[in-house]
Amino acid sequence: MRFRQTLTAFLALSTALTPAVAQPTASSFSVNPNGGRPEIHNVEEMRKMGGYTAPGARAYADMAAEAGGKLWPVTLYYRCQAVRTRKPVRAAMPKPIAVFDNVYSIGTGENNIWAIDTKDGIILLDALTTEEDARNVIVKNMQTLGLDPKRIRIILITHNHLDHFGGAAYLKALSGAKLAMSEADWTAEVKWGTLPVKAADDFYLTDGQTITLGDQTLTVLLTPGHTPGTVSLLFPVKDKGVPHMASLFGGQGSPRDVASLLEFRRSLNHFADYTDLMQADVVLSNHTVGDDGLVRVAALQKRKAGDPNPYVVGREGVVRYDAEWRACLSADIDEAVFKAAPGSLNPILSGQPPRRVVETAK
Ligand SMILES: [Zn+2]
């Protein structure tokens, strides 16, 4: 009962969150594969839509547009807004699809779920909002692709928001999979939903850890900012046998207070160290706003023999992605500092540990 009330409040409270399986009717679908969400392609559009007023923030936002406007227009709009507005996605539920030889996109228009198939079972990245989502989206999509949900061995939860962990307990009961999440997020109090109880075979995710199942290894990074224990991942993938390195940052929406934004930017720099060190050339996200996912899935569905894989953005694409995000966070930091009340930044300036003031909803 309490869970239901909490869930109802969660769904009602947040216009930012579209319930994971709620989709518009066919007649309301946008022809734009990104679901009609706004896009920013260049500096001119950024100056119109970003809404930044501080001179430093405007400079950073211009840089973000220069870095990412061509490759990441959906993501750029989502990341770079002085005043956060989120348009609900108006797109058909994406069809489940193999994005790489053993990596499958099986999520909704908002939240992507990734299934990584190995010879010893399946690793799932995130679990949607509810048991119904897990059953009606994740399990059904896996079956459509010929993946047996009972072969899930590890469910890796990127952070402790309900739209990422809500279906995990059901999927664990179904498959016997181990759940994995950072200790900071697993032991935190959450606003919405109830975190799954950590069983003896479940485990914590830590910075620099590698997780191997069968022939697949994932590198885990601790990247707090979106939540205190958000994790991000790097893992090798193959496209028709050709090896690539995928990167996935585990939290999308940025906080609004300066201390948390600074922490987020440090985490992004940590992530970027690894995308450079491991020469990542693929960007995946757990939200379709995080990798222009709906556009890429639509392109992938039309892919013909010899066409490039739209998720392989090359080193330039990853470098531009990281730079765009860093510049957007920097714009948010500068705007927040510019507007801060006199004296309110003194604790940060005197080196006191960051205090989380605003909890992001997504
Ligand atoms: Zn979240």
mmCIF file of C-alpha atoms and ligand atoms in Angstrom:
data_model
loop_
_atom_site.group_PDB
_atom_site.id
_atom_site.type_symbol
_atom_site.label_atom_id
_atom_site.label_comp_id
_atom_site.label_asym_id
_atom_site.label_seq_id
_atom_site.Cartn_x
_atom_site.Cartn_y
_atom_site.Cartn_z
ATOM 1 C CA MET A 1 0.000 0.000 0.000
ATOM 2 C CA ARG A 2 2.671 2.390 1.023
ATOM 3 C CA PHE A 3 4.612 1.483 -2.078
ATOM 4 C CA ARG A 4 1.547 2.132 -4.248
ATOM 5 C CA GLN A 5 1.002 5.516 -2.607
ATOM 6 C CA THR A 6 4.645 6.367 -2.989
ATOM 7 C CA LEU A 7 4.581 5.292 -6.592
ATOM 8 C CA THR A 8 1.449 7.317 -7.324
ATOM 9 C CA ALA A 9 3.004 10.363 -5.700
ATOM 10 C CA PHE A 10 6.168 9.754 -7.654
ATOM 11 C CA LEU A 11 4.347 9.613 -10.962
ATOM 12 C CA ALA A 12 2.078 12.540 -10.201
ATOM 13 C CA LEU A 13 4.769 14.726 -8.730
ATOM 14 C CA SER A 14 7.215 14.613 -11.502
ATOM 15 C CA THR A 15 6.366 15.952 -14.920
ATOM 16 C CA ALA A 16 9.938 15.084 -15.682
ATOM 17 C CA LEU A 17 9.188 11.415 -15.562
ATOM 18 C CA THR A 18 6.900 9.790 -18.014
ATOM 19 C CA PRO A 19 5.713 6.487 -16.561
ATOM 20 C CA ALA A 20 7.990 4.003 -18.197
ATOM 21 C CA VAL A 21 5.424 2.158 -20.285
ATOM 22 C CA ALA A 22 2.952 4.991 -20.935
ATOM 23 C CA GLN A 23 3.100 5.843 -24.600
ATOM 24 C CA PRO A 24 0.963 8.160 -26.736
ATOM 25 C CA THR A 25 -1.551 6.853 -29.235
ATOM 26 C CA ALA A 26 -0.418 6.145 -32.757
ATOM 27 C CA SER A 27 -2.045 9.295 -34.134
ATOM 28 C CA SER A 28 -0.018 11.507 -31.818
ATOM 29 C CA PHE A 29 3.366 10.133 -32.827
ATOM 30 C CA SER A 30 5.829 12.663 -34.018
ATOM 31 C CA VAL A 31 7.453 12.116 -37.388
ATOM 32 C CA ASN A 32 10.672 13.197 -35.702
ATOM 33 C CA PRO A 33 12.355 9.991 -34.534
ATOM 34 C CA ASN A 34 13.462 11.704 -31.334
ATOM 35 C CA GLY A 35 9.816 11.901 -30.289
ATOM 36 C CA GLY A 36 9.383 15.619 -30.822
ATOM 37 C CA ARG A 37 11.708 16.715 -28.050
ATOM 38 C CA PRO A 38 13.529 19.991 -28.718
ATOM 39 C CA GLU A 39 17.004 19.871 -30.236
ATOM 40 C CA ILE A 40 19.916 22.294 -30.270
ATOM 41 C CA HIS A 41 22.210 22.021 -33.284
ATOM 42 C CA ASN A 42 24.431 25.105 -33.111
ATOM 43 C CA VAL A 43 25.484 28.184 -31.149
ATOM 44 C CA GLU A 44 22.648 30.300 -32.540
ATOM 45 C CA GLU A 45 20.008 27.838 -31.316
ATOM 46 C CA MET A 46 21.802 27.518 -27.984
ATOM 47 C CA ARG A 47 21.626 31.281 -27.428
ATOM 48 C CA LYS A 48 17.879 31.178 -28.122
ATOM 49 C CA MET A 49 17.033 28.075 -26.125
ATOM 50 C CA GLY A 50 19.666 27.633 -23.411
ATOM 51 C CA GLY A 51 18.409 30.527 -21.311
ATOM 52 C CA TYR A 52 21.722 31.289 -19.590
ATOM 53 C CA THR A 53 22.230 34.854 -18.357
ATOM 54 C CA ALA A 54 25.670 34.813 -16.705
ATOM 55 C CA PRO A 55 28.492 35.822 -19.088
ATOM 56 C CA GLY A 56 30.598 32.789 -18.102
ATOM 57 C CA ALA A 57 27.644 30.442 -18.465
ATOM 58 C CA ARG A 58 26.866 31.808 -21.929
ATOM 59 C CA ALA A 59 30.459 31.242 -23.008
ATOM 60 C CA TYR A 60 30.337 27.668 -21.721
ATOM 61 C CA ALA A 61 26.972 27.032 -23.414
ATOM 62 C CA ASP A 62 28.388 28.303 -26.736
ATOM 63 C CA MET A 63 31.298 25.891 -26.319
ATOM 64 C CA ALA A 64 28.893 23.035 -25.593
ATOM 65 C CA ALA A 65 27.004 23.774 -28.814
ATOM 66 C CA GLU A 66 30.223 23.917 -30.813
ATOM 67 C CA ALA A 67 31.377 20.619 -29.317
ATOM 68 C CA GLY A 68 28.186 18.598 -29.588
ATOM 69 C CA GLY A 69 25.563 20.308 -31.731
ATOM 70 C CA LYS A 70 26.058 18.168 -34.815
ATOM 71 C CA LEU A 71 26.216 14.751 -33.181
ATOM 72 C CA TRP A 72 24.137 15.157 -30.008
ATOM 73 C CA PRO A 73 21.337 17.698 -30.619
ATOM 74 C CA VAL A 74 18.779 15.935 -28.380
ATOM 75 C CA THR A 75 21.273 15.378 -25.584
ATOM 76 C CA LEU A 76 22.556 18.942 -25.895
ATOM 77 C CA TYR A 77 19.112 20.459 -25.315
ATOM 78 C CA TYR A 78 18.550 18.161 -22.363
ATOM 79 C CA ARG A 79 21.905 18.976 -20.766
ATOM 80 C CA CYS A 80 22.140 22.714 -21.379
ATOM 81 C CA GLN A 81 19.123 24.492 -19.930
ATOM 82 C CA ALA A 82 19.394 27.298 -17.406
ATOM 83 C CA VAL A 83 15.803 26.619 -16.394
ATOM 84 C CA ARG A 84 14.994 22.945 -16.638
ATOM 85 C CA THR A 85 11.984 22.032 -18.737
ATOM 86 C CA ARG A 86 11.404 18.527 -19.937
ATOM 87 C CA LYS A 87 9.134 17.680 -22.775
ATOM 88 C CA PRO A 88 7.632 14.204 -22.588
ATOM 89 C CA VAL A 89 8.667 11.925 -25.386
ATOM 90 C CA ARG A 90 6.066 11.472 -28.108
ATOM 91 C CA ALA A 91 7.293 8.466 -29.974
ATOM 92 C CA ALA A 92 6.232 4.904 -30.556
ATOM 93 C CA MET A 93 7.710 2.405 -28.138
ATOM 94 C CA PRO A 94 11.043 1.539 -29.755
ATOM 95 C CA LYS A 95 11.321 -1.983 -31.097
ATOM 96 C CA PRO A 96 13.881 -4.137 -29.316
ATOM 97 C CA ILE A 97 16.959 -4.439 -31.463
ATOM 98 C CA ALA A 98 20.505 -5.829 -31.514
ATOM 99 C CA VAL A 99 22.760 -2.779 -31.436
ATOM 100 C CA PHE A 100 25.965 -4.815 -31.336
ATOM 101 C CA ASP A 101 26.663 -8.513 -31.889
ATOM 102 C CA ASN A 102 25.776 -9.370 -28.285
ATOM 103 C CA VAL A 103 24.290 -6.098 -26.957
ATOM 104 C CA TYR A 104 20.562 -5.406 -27.193
ATOM 105 C CA SER A 105 18.433 -2.307 -26.677
ATOM 106 C CA ILE A 106 15.243 -3.456 -24.918
ATOM 107 C CA GLY A 107 13.872 -0.359 -23.167
ATOM 108 C CA THR A 108 11.162 2.261 -23.566
ATOM 109 C CA GLY A 109 11.091 5.635 -25.300
ATOM 110 C CA GLU A 110 12.486 7.247 -22.128
ATOM 111 C CA ASN A 111 14.593 4.649 -20.340
ATOM 112 C CA ASN A 112 16.858 2.393 -22.293
ATOM 113 C CA ILE A 113 17.720 -1.018 -20.915
ATOM 114 C CA TRP A 114 20.725 -2.867 -22.250
ATOM 115 C CA ALA A 115 21.092 -6.641 -22.296
ATOM 116 C CA ILE A 116 24.595 -8.009 -22.810
ATOM 117 C CA ASP A 117 24.605 -11.656 -23.823
ATOM 118 C CA THR A 118 27.597 -13.793 -22.877
ATOM 119 C CA LYS A 119 28.261 -17.492 -23.147
ATOM 120 C CA ASP A 120 27.568 -17.853 -19.406
ATOM 121 C CA GLY A 121 24.399 -15.772 -19.195
ATOM 122 C CA ILE A 122 23.065 -12.268 -19.592
ATOM 123 C CA ILE A 123 24.026 -9.002 -17.896
ATOM 124 C CA LEU A 124 21.188 -6.503 -17.658
ATOM 125 C CA LEU A 125 21.831 -2.791 -17.192
ATOM 126 C CA ASP A 126 18.952 -1.336 -15.117
ATOM 127 C CA ALA A 127 15.433 -2.663 -14.581
ATOM 128 C CA LEU A 128 12.766 0.035 -15.300
ATOM 129 C CA THR A 129 10.195 1.315 -12.789
ATOM 130 C CA THR A 130 7.840 -1.504 -11.836
ATOM 131 C CA GLU A 131 7.342 -5.242 -11.943
ATOM 132 C CA GLU A 132 4.835 -4.651 -14.756
ATOM 133 C CA ASP A 133 7.491 -2.809 -16.761
ATOM 134 C CA ALA A 134 9.937 -5.652 -16.173
ATOM 135 C CA ARG A 135 7.347 -8.187 -17.325
ATOM 136 C CA ASN A 136 5.753 -6.242 -20.189
ATOM 137 C CA VAL A 137 8.831 -4.533 -21.579
ATOM 138 C CA ILE A 138 12.067 -6.220 -20.505
ATOM 139 C CA VAL A 139 10.958 -9.857 -20.472
ATOM 140 C CA LYS A 140 8.765 -9.484 -23.563
ATOM 141 C CA ASN A 141 11.488 -7.702 -25.522
ATOM 142 C CA MET A 142 14.045 -10.324 -24.553
ATOM 143 C CA GLN A 143 11.721 -13.073 -25.751
ATOM 144 C CA THR A 144 11.137 -11.201 -29.029
ATOM 145 C CA LEU A 145 14.900 -11.223 -29.573
ATOM 146 C CA GLY A 146 15.265 -14.883 -28.589
ATOM 147 C CA LEU A 147 16.973 -14.106 -25.256
ATOM 148 C CA ASP A 148 15.847 -16.276 -22.343
ATOM 149 C CA PRO A 149 15.121 -14.019 -19.309
ATOM 150 C CA LYS A 150 15.976 -16.947 -17.031
ATOM 151 C CA ARG A 151 19.561 -16.625 -18.284
ATOM 152 C CA ILE A 152 19.981 -13.188 -16.641
ATOM 153 C CA ARG A 153 22.891 -13.633 -14.202
ATOM 154 C CA ILE A 154 23.691 -10.046 -13.156
ATOM 155 C CA ILE A 155 21.408 -7.006 -12.944
ATOM 156 C CA LEU A 156 23.602 -3.968 -12.693
ATOM 157 C CA ILE A 157 21.749 -0.925 -11.365
ATOM 158 C CA THR A 158 23.357 2.368 -12.351
ATOM 159 C CA HIS A 159 21.724 4.407 -9.558
ATOM 160 C CA ASN A 160 19.015 4.374 -6.930
ATOM 161 C CA HIS A 161 16.168 6.056 -8.784
ATOM 162 C CA LEU A 162 12.967 4.071 -9.146
ATOM 163 C CA ASP A 163 12.964 4.120 -12.958
ATOM 164 C CA HIS A 164 16.244 2.157 -12.795
ATOM 165 C CA PHE A 165 15.696 -0.331 -9.949
ATOM 166 C CA GLY A 166 11.895 -0.796 -9.705
ATOM 167 C CA GLY A 167 11.740 -4.022 -11.737
ATOM 168 C CA ALA A 168 14.916 -5.557 -10.267
ATOM 169 C CA ALA A 169 13.397 -7.654 -7.474
ATOM 170 C CA TYR A 170 10.957 -9.289 -9.910
ATOM 171 C CA LEU A 171 13.718 -10.051 -12.416
ATOM 172 C CA LYS A 172 15.915 -11.496 -9.662
ATOM 173 C CA ALA A 173 13.083 -13.771 -8.518
ATOM 174 C CA LEU A 174 12.522 -14.853 -12.121
ATOM 175 C CA SER A 175 16.134 -15.595 -13.008
ATOM 176 C CA GLY A 176 18.114 -15.932 -9.784
ATOM 177 C CA ALA A 177 20.380 -13.118 -10.989
ATOM 178 C CA LYS A 178 22.676 -11.217 -8.646
ATOM 179 C CA LEU A 179 21.848 -7.559 -8.132
ATOM 180 C CA ALA A 180 24.671 -5.047 -8.094
ATOM 181 C CA MET A 181 24.654 -1.375 -7.096
ATOM 182 C CA SER A 182 27.093 0.974 -5.373
ATOM 183 C CA GLU A 183 27.078 0.894 -1.566
ATOM 184 C CA ALA A 184 26.434 4.651 -1.407
ATOM 185 C CA ASP A 185 23.256 4.269 -3.432
ATOM 186 C CA TRP A 186 22.122 0.973 -1.918
ATOM 187 C CA THR A 187 22.361 2.269 1.648
ATOM 188 C CA ALA A 188 20.886 5.701 0.935
ATOM 189 C CA GLU A 189 17.336 6.705 1.726
ATOM 190 C CA VAL A 190 15.362 6.980 -1.478
ATOM 191 C CA LYS A 191 12.497 9.344 -2.151
ATOM 192 C CA TRP A 192 10.495 7.049 -4.413
ATOM 193 C CA GLY A 193 9.951 3.312 -4.132
ATOM 194 C CA THR A 194 11.722 0.797 -1.938
ATOM 195 C CA LEU A 195 15.187 -0.443 -2.795
ATOM 196 C CA PRO A 196 15.474 -4.228 -3.119
ATOM 197 C CA VAL A 197 16.870 -5.886 0.010
ATOM 198 C CA LYS A 198 20.482 -6.868 -0.621
ATOM 199 C CA ALA A 199 20.673 -10.676 -0.650
ATOM 200 C CA ALA A 200 23.777 -12.676 0.260
ATOM 201 C CA ASP A 201 24.718 -13.199 -3.393
ATOM 202 C CA ASP A 202 24.162 -9.561 -4.400
ATOM 203 C CA PHE A 203 27.176 -7.279 -4.429
ATOM 204 C CA TYR A 204 28.338 -3.672 -4.301
ATOM 205 C CA LEU A 205 29.841 -1.909 -7.282
ATOM 206 C CA THR A 206 33.105 -0.079 -6.620
ATOM 207 C CA ASP A 207 35.370 2.304 -8.486
ATOM 208 C CA GLY A 208 37.788 0.588 -10.849
ATOM 209 C CA GLN A 209 36.191 -2.824 -10.329
ATOM 210 C CA THR A 210 35.919 -5.207 -13.270
ATOM 211 C CA ILE A 211 33.009 -7.600 -13.626
ATOM 212 C CA THR A 212 33.400 -10.629 -15.832
ATOM 213 C CA LEU A 213 30.679 -12.975 -16.994
ATOM 214 C CA GLY A 214 31.592 -15.513 -19.655
ATOM 215 C CA ASP A 215 33.620 -13.762 -22.319
ATOM 216 C CA GLN A 216 32.511 -10.223 -21.343
ATOM 217 C CA THR A 217 34.208 -7.840 -18.921
ATOM 218 C CA LEU A 218 32.829 -4.509 -17.742
ATOM 219 C CA THR A 219 34.837 -1.764 -16.027
ATOM 220 C CA VAL A 220 32.930 0.073 -13.293
ATOM 221 C CA LEU A 221 33.501 3.709 -12.303
ATOM 222 C CA LEU A 222 31.991 5.503 -9.357
ATOM 223 C CA THR A 223 30.631 8.795 -10.706
ATOM 224 C CA PRO A 224 28.523 10.565 -8.060
ATOM 225 C CA GLY A 225 26.588 13.710 -8.859
ATOM 226 C CA HIS A 226 23.217 12.557 -10.139
ATOM 227 C CA THR A 227 22.980 10.422 -6.989
ATOM 228 C CA PRO A 228 25.636 9.850 -4.284
ATOM 229 C CA GLY A 229 26.631 6.491 -5.801
ATOM 230 C CA THR A 230 25.904 6.613 -9.529
ATOM 231 C CA VAL A 231 28.102 4.196 -11.461
ATOM 232 C CA SER A 232 29.272 4.375 -15.061
ATOM 233 C CA LEU A 233 30.610 1.634 -17.289
ATOM 234 C CA LEU A 234 33.002 0.825 -20.091
ATOM 235 C CA PHE A 235 32.903 -2.451 -21.970
ATOM 236 C CA PRO A 236 34.106 -3.878 -25.276
ATOM 237 C CA VAL A 237 31.499 -4.628 -27.928
ATOM 238 C CA LYS A 238 31.621 -6.014 -31.472
ATOM 239 C CA ASP A 239 29.788 -4.830 -34.567
ATOM 240 C CA LYS A 240 29.695 -7.661 -37.110
ATOM 241 C CA GLY A 241 32.873 -8.947 -35.531
ATOM 242 C CA VAL A 242 34.686 -5.587 -35.494
ATOM 243 C CA PRO A 243 35.704 -4.605 -31.932
ATOM 244 C CA HIS A 244 34.711 -1.271 -30.380
ATOM 245 C CA MET A 245 34.741 0.177 -26.853
ATOM 246 C CA ALA A 246 31.429 1.327 -25.387
ATOM 247 C CA SER A 247 31.036 3.950 -22.678
ATOM 248 C CA LEU A 248 27.908 4.511 -20.613
ATOM 249 C CA PHE A 249 27.537 7.264 -18.021
ATOM 250 C CA GLY A 250 25.029 6.088 -15.415
ATOM 251 C CA GLY A 251 23.196 9.297 -14.393
ATOM 252 C CA GLN A 252 21.717 11.950 -16.635
ATOM 253 C CA GLY A 253 19.917 14.888 -14.986
ATOM 254 C CA SER A 254 22.236 17.356 -13.284
ATOM 255 C CA PRO A 255 21.604 18.779 -9.823
ATOM 256 C CA ARG A 256 21.101 22.527 -9.388
ATOM 257 C CA ASP A 257 23.255 23.389 -6.397
ATOM 258 C CA VAL A 258 26.872 24.393 -6.872
ATOM 259 C CA ALA A 259 28.474 21.764 -4.621
ATOM 260 C CA SER A 260 26.689 18.857 -6.314
ATOM 261 C CA LEU A 261 27.380 20.289 -9.762
ATOM 262 C CA LEU A 262 31.088 20.506 -8.933
ATOM 263 C CA GLU A 263 30.996 16.889 -7.777
ATOM 264 C CA PHE A 264 29.226 15.882 -10.997
ATOM 265 C CA ARG A 265 31.872 17.665 -13.100
ATOM 266 C CA ARG A 266 34.669 15.881 -11.195
ATOM 267 C CA SER A 267 32.873 12.582 -11.914
ATOM 268 C CA LEU A 268 32.558 13.417 -15.582
ATOM 269 C CA ASN A 269 36.287 14.169 -15.706
ATOM 270 C CA HIS A 270 36.950 10.789 -14.074
ATOM 271 C CA PHE A 271 34.738 9.143 -16.711
ATOM 272 C CA ALA A 272 36.493 11.070 -19.504
ATOM 273 C CA ASP A 273 39.887 9.873 -18.197
ATOM 274 C CA TYR A 274 38.666 6.329 -18.798
ATOM 275 C CA THR A 275 37.022 6.987 -22.163
ATOM 276 C CA ASP A 276 40.441 8.300 -23.248
ATOM 277 C CA LEU A 277 42.480 5.554 -21.577
ATOM 278 C CA MET A 278 40.261 2.828 -23.011
ATOM 279 C CA GLN A 279 39.798 4.621 -26.340
ATOM 280 C CA ALA A 280 36.002 4.496 -26.245
ATOM 281 C CA ASP A 281 34.357 5.039 -29.620
ATOM 282 C CA VAL A 282 30.736 4.222 -28.700
ATOM 283 C CA VAL A 283 28.304 6.116 -26.443
ATOM 284 C CA LEU A 284 25.364 4.318 -24.886
ATOM 285 C CA SER A 285 22.973 5.693 -22.267
ATOM 286 C CA ASN A 286 20.326 4.442 -19.879
ATOM 287 C CA HIS A 287 18.070 7.293 -21.071
ATOM 288 C CA THR A 288 17.264 8.058 -24.702
ATOM 289 C CA VAL A 289 18.022 11.734 -24.026
ATOM 290 C CA GLY A 290 21.535 10.662 -23.021
ATOM 291 C CA ASP A 291 22.684 9.331 -26.397
ATOM 292 C CA ASP A 292 20.103 10.662 -28.896
ATOM 293 C CA GLY A 293 18.942 7.067 -28.599
ATOM 294 C CA LEU A 294 15.624 7.144 -30.441
ATOM 295 C CA VAL A 295 17.277 8.745 -33.456
ATOM 296 C CA ARG A 296 20.044 6.161 -33.411
ATOM 297 C CA VAL A 297 17.688 3.199 -33.018
ATOM 298 C CA ALA A 298 15.577 4.521 -35.932
ATOM 299 C CA ALA A 299 18.740 4.822 -38.047
ATOM 300 C CA LEU A 300 19.816 1.331 -37.033
ATOM 301 C CA GLN A 301 16.480 -0.111 -38.120
ATOM 302 C CA LYS A 302 17.094 1.275 -41.608
ATOM 303 C CA ARG A 303 20.706 0.157 -41.726
ATOM 304 C CA LYS A 304 21.692 -1.612 -44.946
ATOM 305 C CA ALA A 305 24.657 -3.884 -45.531
ATOM 306 C CA GLY A 306 27.808 -1.785 -45.548
ATOM 307 C CA ASP A 307 26.244 1.155 -43.675
ATOM 308 C CA PRO A 308 28.033 2.248 -40.491
ATOM 309 C CA ASN A 309 26.512 1.446 -37.104
ATOM 310 C CA PRO A 310 24.939 4.735 -35.886
ATOM 311 C CA TYR A 311 26.101 4.023 -32.325
ATOM 312 C CA VAL A 312 29.750 3.918 -33.415
ATOM 313 C CA VAL A 313 30.590 7.626 -33.197
ATOM 314 C CA GLY A 314 34.358 7.182 -33.253
ATOM 315 C CA ARG A 315 36.859 8.826 -30.962
ATOM 316 C CA GLU A 316 35.758 12.241 -32.188
ATOM 317 C CA GLY A 317 32.156 11.512 -31.207
ATOM 318 C CA VAL A 318 33.114 10.432 -27.692
ATOM 319 C CA VAL A 319 35.476 13.372 -27.208
ATOM 320 C CA ARG A 320 32.739 15.750 -28.350
ATOM 321 C CA TYR A 321 30.178 14.043 -26.100
ATOM 322 C CA ASP A 322 32.389 14.374 -23.025
ATOM 323 C CA ALA A 323 33.300 17.975 -23.925
ATOM 324 C CA GLU A 324 29.679 18.965 -24.513
ATOM 325 C CA TRP A 325 28.603 17.542 -21.187
ATOM 326 C CA ARG A 326 31.494 19.137 -19.294
ATOM 327 C CA ALA A 327 30.691 22.504 -20.896
ATOM 328 C CA CYS A 328 26.982 22.199 -19.994
ATOM 329 C CA LEU A 329 27.823 21.341 -16.385
ATOM 330 C CA SER A 330 30.231 24.267 -16.356
ATOM 331 C CA ALA A 331 27.476 26.553 -17.688
ATOM 332 C CA ASP A 332 25.186 25.353 -14.879
ATOM 333 C CA ILE A 333 27.943 25.922 -12.317
ATOM 334 C CA ASP A 334 28.695 29.404 -13.577
ATOM 335 C CA GLU A 335 25.009 30.357 -13.730
ATOM 336 C CA ALA A 336 24.425 29.068 -10.180
ATOM 337 C CA VAL A 337 27.478 30.909 -8.844
ATOM 338 C CA PHE A 338 26.410 34.098 -10.638
ATOM 339 C CA LYS A 339 23.000 33.926 -8.977
ATOM 340 C CA ALA A 340 24.155 32.701 -5.554
ATOM 341 C CA ALA A 341 23.247 34.751 -2.506
ATOM 342 C CA PRO A 342 26.181 36.626 -0.911
ATOM 343 C CA GLY A 343 28.103 34.330 1.403
ATOM 344 C CA SER A 344 26.271 31.156 0.364
ATOM 345 C CA LEU A 345 29.339 29.724 -1.374
ATOM 346 C CA ASN A 346 31.610 30.231 1.642
ATOM 347 C CA PRO A 347 31.397 26.578 2.769
ATOM 348 C CA ILE A 348 32.532 25.405 -0.679
ATOM 349 C CA LEU A 349 35.288 27.999 -0.842
ATOM 350 C CA SER A 350 36.566 26.929 2.557
ATOM 351 C CA GLY A 351 36.750 23.320 1.399
ATOM 352 C CA GLN A 352 33.861 21.817 3.328
ATOM 353 C CA PRO A 353 32.522 18.615 1.821
ATOM 354 C CA PRO A 354 29.703 19.059 -0.683
ATOM 355 C CA ARG A 355 26.224 19.068 0.730
ATOM 356 C CA ARG A 356 23.455 17.719 -1.459
ATOM 357 C CA VAL A 357 20.712 20.307 -1.572
ATOM 358 C CA VAL A 358 18.564 19.389 -4.515
ATOM 359 C CA GLU A 359 17.653 15.871 -5.441
ATOM 360 C CA THR A 360 17.214 15.393 -9.144
ATOM 361 C CA ALA A 361 14.097 13.606 -10.252
ATOM 362 C CA LYS A 362 15.230 11.477 -13.126
HETATM 363 ZN ZN ZN B 1 18.038 9.085 -12.052
#
